[in-house]
Short mmCIF file of C-alpha atoms in Angstrom, two decimals:
data_model
loop_
_atom_site.label_atom_id
_atom_site.label_comp_id
_atom_site.label_asym_id
_atom_site.label_seq_id
_atom_site.Cartn_x
_atom_site.Cartn_y
_atom_site.Cartn_z
CA MET A 1 95.32 108.56 130.41
CA HIS A 2 94.03 112.00 131.37
CA VAL A 3 90.77 111.70 133.31
CA MET A 4 88.64 114.66 134.39
CA ALA A 5 86.55 114.73 137.58
CA GLY A 6 83.83 117.28 138.31
CA VAL A 7 83.43 118.19 141.99
CA MET A 8 79.91 119.59 141.89
CA VAL A 9 79.03 121.60 145.00
CA ASP A 10 75.40 122.67 145.46
CA ALA A 11 73.95 125.61 147.40
CA HIS A 12 73.91 123.50 150.59
CA GLY A 13 77.60 122.62 150.31
CA ARG A 14 76.91 119.02 149.29
CA VAL A 15 78.89 117.19 146.60
CA LEU A 16 77.54 114.84 143.95
CA LEU A 17 78.87 111.26 143.87
CA ALA A 18 78.23 108.60 141.23
CA GLN A 19 78.48 104.85 141.78
CA ARG A 20 80.45 102.76 139.32
CA PRO A 21 77.99 100.28 137.72
CA PRO A 22 78.32 96.48 137.64
CA GLY A 23 80.77 95.17 135.07
CA LYS A 24 83.11 98.15 135.29
CA HIS A 25 86.48 98.36 137.01
CA LEU A 26 85.93 99.10 140.73
CA ALA A 27 82.20 98.39 140.40
CA GLY A 28 80.18 99.47 143.43
CA LEU A 29 82.58 102.15 144.58
CA TRP A 30 81.66 105.82 144.38
CA GLU A 31 83.47 108.55 142.48
CA PHE A 32 83.19 112.12 141.31
CA PRO A 33 81.51 112.22 137.88
CA GLY A 34 83.60 112.76 134.77
CA GLY A 35 85.65 110.72 132.33
CA LYS A 36 88.71 110.54 130.10
CA LEU A 37 89.65 113.15 127.54
CA GLU A 38 89.38 112.48 123.85
CA GLU A 39 92.41 113.07 121.63
CA GLY A 40 93.13 116.77 121.17
CA GLU A 41 90.48 117.81 123.69
CA SER A 42 91.24 120.44 126.33
CA PRO A 43 90.60 119.53 130.00
CA GLU A 44 87.85 122.14 130.28
CA ALA A 45 86.04 121.07 127.10
CA GLY A 46 86.40 117.40 128.00
CA LEU A 47 84.88 117.78 131.45
CA ILE A 48 81.98 119.86 130.16
CA ARG A 49 81.31 117.20 127.51
CA GLU A 50 81.55 114.31 129.99
CA LEU A 51 79.12 115.95 132.43
CA ARG A 52 76.67 116.67 129.62
CA GLU A 53 76.80 113.03 128.46
CA GLU A 54 76.74 111.54 131.98
CA LEU A 55 74.39 113.91 133.82
CA GLY A 56 72.65 116.04 131.19
CA ILE A 57 73.95 119.37 132.53
CA ASP A 58 75.91 122.31 131.11
CA ALA A 59 78.58 123.15 133.68
CA SER A 60 80.59 126.30 134.35
CA LEU A 61 84.02 125.29 135.64
CA ALA A 62 85.66 126.97 138.61
CA ALA A 63 89.27 126.79 139.78
CA PRO A 64 91.29 123.54 139.64
CA LEU A 65 91.10 121.61 142.90
CA ILE A 66 93.83 118.95 142.66
CA ARG A 67 95.66 116.82 140.06
CA ILE A 68 96.38 113.24 141.11
CA PRO A 69 98.82 110.92 139.31
CA TRP A 70 97.61 107.38 139.98
CA ARG A 71 98.21 103.77 138.97
CA TYR A 72 95.68 100.92 138.94
CA GLY A 73 97.77 97.82 138.28
CA ASP A 74 99.41 98.43 134.91
CA ARG A 75 97.15 101.39 134.08
CA SER A 76 98.46 104.91 134.73
CA LEU A 77 96.22 107.94 134.80
CA LEU A 78 96.18 111.60 135.75
CA LEU A 79 92.98 112.46 137.60
CA ASP A 80 92.31 116.18 137.15
CA ALA A 81 89.61 117.53 139.51
CA ARG A 82 87.82 120.83 138.95
CA THR A 83 85.31 122.45 141.28
CA ILE A 84 81.88 123.27 139.82
CA ARG A 85 79.41 125.52 141.60
CA GLU A 86 77.23 126.64 138.68
CA TRP A 87 75.46 124.59 136.03
CA GLN A 88 72.29 124.53 133.95
CA GLY A 89 69.88 121.63 134.20
CA GLU A 90 69.20 119.07 136.91
CA PRO A 91 71.78 116.25 137.22
CA ALA A 92 70.25 112.96 136.11
CA SER A 93 71.57 109.42 135.71
CA LEU A 94 71.96 109.04 131.94
CA GLU A 95 74.38 106.08 132.16
CA HIS A 96 72.42 104.00 134.70
CA GLN A 97 74.68 104.94 137.61
CA ALA A 98 73.36 105.64 141.11
CA LEU A 99 73.78 109.25 142.27
CA GLN A 100 73.81 110.81 145.73
CA TRP A 101 74.36 114.28 147.19
CA CYS A 102 76.50 114.20 150.35
CA PRO A 103 77.98 116.74 152.79
CA PRO A 104 81.77 116.32 152.28
CA ALA A 105 82.41 115.93 156.03
CA GLU A 106 80.05 112.95 156.17
CA VAL A 107 81.44 110.92 153.27
CA ASP A 108 83.11 107.69 154.37
CA LEU A 109 86.44 107.61 152.53
CA SER A 110 86.27 103.80 152.23
CA ILE A 111 83.30 103.93 149.82
CA LEU A 112 85.25 105.96 147.26
CA ALA A 113 87.43 104.64 144.47
CA PRO A 114 91.03 104.95 145.75
CA ALA A 115 92.06 107.65 143.26
CA ASP A 116 89.05 109.77 144.29
CA ARG A 117 89.92 109.78 147.99
CA PRO A 118 92.54 112.57 147.70
CA ILE A 119 89.91 114.67 145.89
CA LEU A 120 87.59 114.44 148.87
CA ARG A 121 90.42 115.29 151.26
CA ALA A 122 91.38 118.32 149.16
CA LEU A 123 87.76 119.45 149.36
CA GLN A 124 87.62 118.91 153.13
CA LEU A 125 90.99 120.44 154.00
CA PRO A 126 91.35 124.20 154.62
CA GLU A 127 93.88 126.40 152.84
CA ARG A 128 95.74 127.26 156.07
CA TYR A 129 97.47 124.86 158.45
CA LEU A 130 98.57 126.46 161.73
CA MET A 131 101.40 125.05 163.85
CA THR A 132 102.33 125.97 167.40
CA PRO A 133 105.87 127.35 167.93
CA ALA A 134 108.30 124.58 168.92
CA ASP A 135 109.87 126.74 171.66
CA THR A 136 106.59 127.06 173.61
CA PRO A 137 107.44 126.39 177.30
CA PRO A 138 105.57 123.77 179.34
CA ASP A 139 104.11 126.40 181.70
CA ALA A 140 102.21 128.10 178.84
CA PHE A 141 99.27 125.65 178.91
CA GLY A 142 96.62 128.25 179.81
CA ASP A 143 97.96 130.83 177.37
CA TRP A 144 97.91 128.42 174.44
CA LEU A 145 94.56 126.99 175.41
CA MET A 146 93.15 130.52 175.00
CA ARG A 147 95.14 131.31 171.84
CA ILE A 148 94.16 128.14 170.01
CA THR A 149 90.54 128.46 171.14
CA GLY A 150 90.51 131.98 169.73
CA ALA A 151 92.03 130.80 166.44
CA ILE A 152 89.35 128.12 166.07
CA GLU A 153 86.61 130.62 166.87
CA ARG A 154 88.05 132.96 164.20
CA GLY A 155 87.70 130.22 161.61
CA GLU A 156 90.96 128.24 161.58
CA ARG A 157 90.22 124.58 160.86
CA LEU A 158 93.53 122.68 161.05
CA ILE A 159 96.02 123.12 163.91
CA LEU A 160 99.15 121.11 164.73
CA LEU A 161 100.05 120.87 168.43
CA ARG A 162 103.82 120.61 168.01
CA LEU A 163 105.19 121.10 171.53
CA PRO A 164 108.49 119.21 171.89
CA PHE A 165 109.27 120.64 175.36
CA TRP A 166 106.00 119.26 176.77
CA LEU A 167 105.39 115.74 178.03
CA PRO A 168 103.14 113.81 175.61
CA GLU A 169 100.49 113.49 178.34
CA ARG A 170 100.36 117.28 178.72
CA VAL A 171 99.90 117.78 174.97
CA ARG A 172 97.06 115.25 175.07
CA GLU A 173 95.49 117.21 177.95
CA LEU A 174 95.62 120.37 175.83
CA ALA A 175 94.01 118.55 172.91
CA ALA A 176 91.29 117.14 175.16
CA ALA A 177 90.54 120.61 176.53
CA LEU A 178 90.28 122.00 172.98
CA LEU A 179 88.17 119.16 171.57
CA PRO A 180 84.71 120.55 172.49
CA VAL A 181 85.23 123.82 170.62
CA ALA A 182 87.08 122.04 167.78
CA ARG A 183 84.26 119.55 167.21
CA ALA A 184 81.62 122.27 167.48
CA ARG A 185 83.38 124.34 164.78
CA GLY A 186 84.44 121.45 162.55
CA ALA A 187 88.15 121.98 163.24
CA GLN A 188 90.78 119.25 163.33
CA LEU A 189 93.54 119.07 165.94
CA VAL A 190 96.74 117.25 164.98
CA LEU A 191 99.33 115.73 167.34
CA SER A 192 102.98 115.63 166.33
CA GLY A 193 103.95 111.99 165.91
CA ASP A 194 101.72 110.77 168.77
CA VAL A 195 99.67 108.03 167.13
CA GLU A 196 98.65 106.49 170.47
CA GLY A 197 97.40 109.83 171.75
CA ALA A 198 95.33 110.42 168.64
CA LEU A 199 93.78 106.97 168.90
CA ALA A 200 92.91 107.58 172.55
CA LEU A 201 91.31 110.98 171.87
CA GLY A 202 89.34 109.81 168.82
CA ARG A 203 87.39 111.80 166.26
CA GLY A 204 88.64 115.33 165.71
CA VAL A 205 92.26 114.51 166.54
CA GLY A 206 94.77 113.36 163.93
CA VAL A 207 98.52 112.91 163.74
CA GLN A 208 101.37 114.46 161.75
CA LEU A 209 103.90 111.73 160.97
CA LYS A 210 107.55 112.62 161.27
CA ALA A 211 109.99 111.66 158.51
CA GLN A 212 111.27 108.59 160.36
CA GLN A 213 107.72 107.37 161.10
CA LEU A 214 106.87 107.83 157.44
CA LYS A 215 109.82 105.64 156.55
CA ASP A 216 109.16 102.90 159.14
CA MET A 217 105.37 102.45 159.06
CA GLY A 218 103.80 99.81 156.87
CA GLN A 219 100.18 100.94 156.94
CA ARG A 220 97.94 103.86 157.76
CA PRO A 221 98.09 104.42 161.56
CA LEU A 222 94.58 105.85 162.10
CA PRO A 223 91.07 105.11 160.82
CA PHE A 224 89.80 107.23 157.93
CA HIS A 225 87.74 109.51 160.20
CA GLN A 226 90.97 110.72 161.85
CA TRP A 227 93.27 112.67 159.58
CA VAL A 228 96.92 111.78 159.00
CA GLY A 229 99.51 114.27 157.79
CA ALA A 230 103.08 113.60 156.69
CA SER A 231 106.17 115.79 157.02
CA CYS A 232 107.96 115.62 153.66
CA HIS A 233 111.05 117.16 152.09
CA PHE A 234 111.67 114.99 149.01
CA ALA A 235 109.80 113.20 146.25
CA GLU A 236 110.40 109.81 147.89
CA GLU A 237 108.69 110.96 151.09
CA LEU A 238 105.71 112.32 149.14
CA ALA A 239 105.38 108.90 147.49
CA ARG A 240 105.33 107.25 150.93
CA ALA A 241 102.70 109.76 152.09
CA LEU A 242 100.29 108.35 149.52
CA LEU A 243 100.34 105.00 151.34
CA LEU A 244 99.93 106.34 154.88
CA ALA A 245 98.49 109.85 154.94
CA ASP A 246 95.69 112.16 153.82
CA PHE A 247 97.91 115.19 153.20
CA ALA A 248 101.52 116.32 153.41
CA THR A 249 103.61 119.34 154.24
CA LEU A 250 106.58 120.03 151.97
CA SER A 251 109.45 122.10 153.31
CA PRO A 252 111.37 124.30 153.37
CA VAL A 253 109.93 126.33 150.52
CA ALA A 254 111.50 129.60 151.73
CA ALA A 255 114.10 130.50 154.34
CA THR A 256 112.82 129.88 157.84
CA ALA A 257 113.98 130.92 161.32
CA SER A 258 113.19 127.49 162.76
CA HIS A 259 115.71 125.79 160.41
CA PRO A 260 118.26 128.51 159.56
CA GLY A 261 120.73 126.10 157.96
CA ALA A 262 118.28 124.48 155.54
CA ALA A 263 118.48 125.54 151.90
CA PRO A 264 115.02 126.55 150.64
CA MET A 265 113.69 124.72 147.59
CA GLY A 266 111.82 127.69 146.09
CA TRP A 267 108.48 127.73 144.32
CA THR A 268 109.68 126.11 141.08
CA THR A 269 110.85 122.97 142.86
CA PHE A 270 107.77 122.99 145.10
CA ALA A 271 105.51 123.04 142.02
CA ALA A 272 107.45 120.22 140.35
CA LEU A 273 107.23 118.00 143.45
CA VAL A 274 103.53 118.75 143.97
CA ASP A 275 102.88 117.77 140.36
CA GLN A 276 104.18 114.27 141.19
CA ALA A 277 102.27 113.96 144.47
CA ALA A 278 98.98 112.11 144.85
CA VAL A 279 97.93 113.81 148.11
CA PRO A 280 97.12 117.44 148.95
CA VAL A 281 100.35 119.30 149.82
CA TYR A 282 100.88 122.35 152.02
CA ALA A 283 103.83 124.69 151.45
CA LEU A 284 105.83 125.00 154.69
CA GLY A 285 108.90 127.02 155.64
CA GLY A 286 108.92 130.80 155.81
CA MET A 287 105.25 131.00 154.87
CA THR A 288 102.69 133.66 155.78
CA GLY A 289 99.10 134.13 154.71
CA ALA A 290 100.35 136.31 151.84
CA ASP A 291 101.93 133.23 150.21
CA LEU A 292 98.60 131.44 149.78
CA THR A 293 97.98 132.61 146.21
CA MET A 294 101.41 131.43 145.05
CA ALA A 295 101.00 128.07 146.80
CA ARG A 296 97.67 127.53 145.03
CA GLN A 297 99.10 128.58 141.68
CA CYS A 298 101.83 125.97 142.16
CA GLY A 299 99.23 123.23 142.74
CA GLY A 300 99.42 123.18 146.53
CA GLN A 301 96.52 122.79 148.93
CA GLY A 302 97.62 125.94 150.74
CA VAL A 303 100.19 127.17 153.25
CA ALA A 304 101.34 125.87 156.63
CA GLY A 305 103.14 128.03 159.10
CA ILE A 306 104.28 128.83 162.58
CA ARG A 307 105.41 132.36 163.38
CA GLY A 308 103.70 133.98 160.43
CA PHE A 309 100.25 132.72 161.52
CA TRP A 310 99.90 133.60 165.21
#
């Protein structure tokens, strides 16, 4: 079943949510408005029709946001989300559903229907994911405090502190020193594999799960207000990411100096794997900012990188 979702963003940056009415599957939970396609209907025409019937508006569709394969029990669906920033008319409840406009950063993920949660994350996540170089020496604390602060002040919103030569306590100290500017600018810091450190630091600090953690964990390690990433290389790992994480990196897409012996998958394989994934996916491995357009065309959330981003 192909289901369309309209992510309506108003002039204040808020998104419109609709509550599923009593008697329906997942009643009481909130979702992005839309509905299933009719036979022979194109995704664009179907979403425009659904929003006219549900909200009484005529929408102009923008770029695709994310496509989510999902299963509710024995029901399979493809949830196809499109961003909408222009429409005619004032959205109204024509099907007796409650409506609310919400800033995306303030939406509690737990109130959303499960298949709609990755849509919100895709809306919240930036297109660039910066990672610190793994060979950064332990005595570079002050240098990287300044460099990361500068990146946040320039507009970067997602930064992984991957510092394997540092003691975990020292990485946590760096994160704590960065937290005031990160919270003020709406940026998210991410620790590499350090779930305990993220829990101790709280809001604004997440964790990137390593492949072995992804395999061993049985449930999400952090509350919804702290983001969880997953390091993935195969379809099976992307499937596990759905259970534990908000987003994933998929690598290596291209040849990379940090893993010279790894065979790159290329954009065709990246696109095929992303098409099966139910979380936002960043292309990683040999990426620079110039690869963003290709990553988006292949269905990715954006690009993640190390040397090409600092």
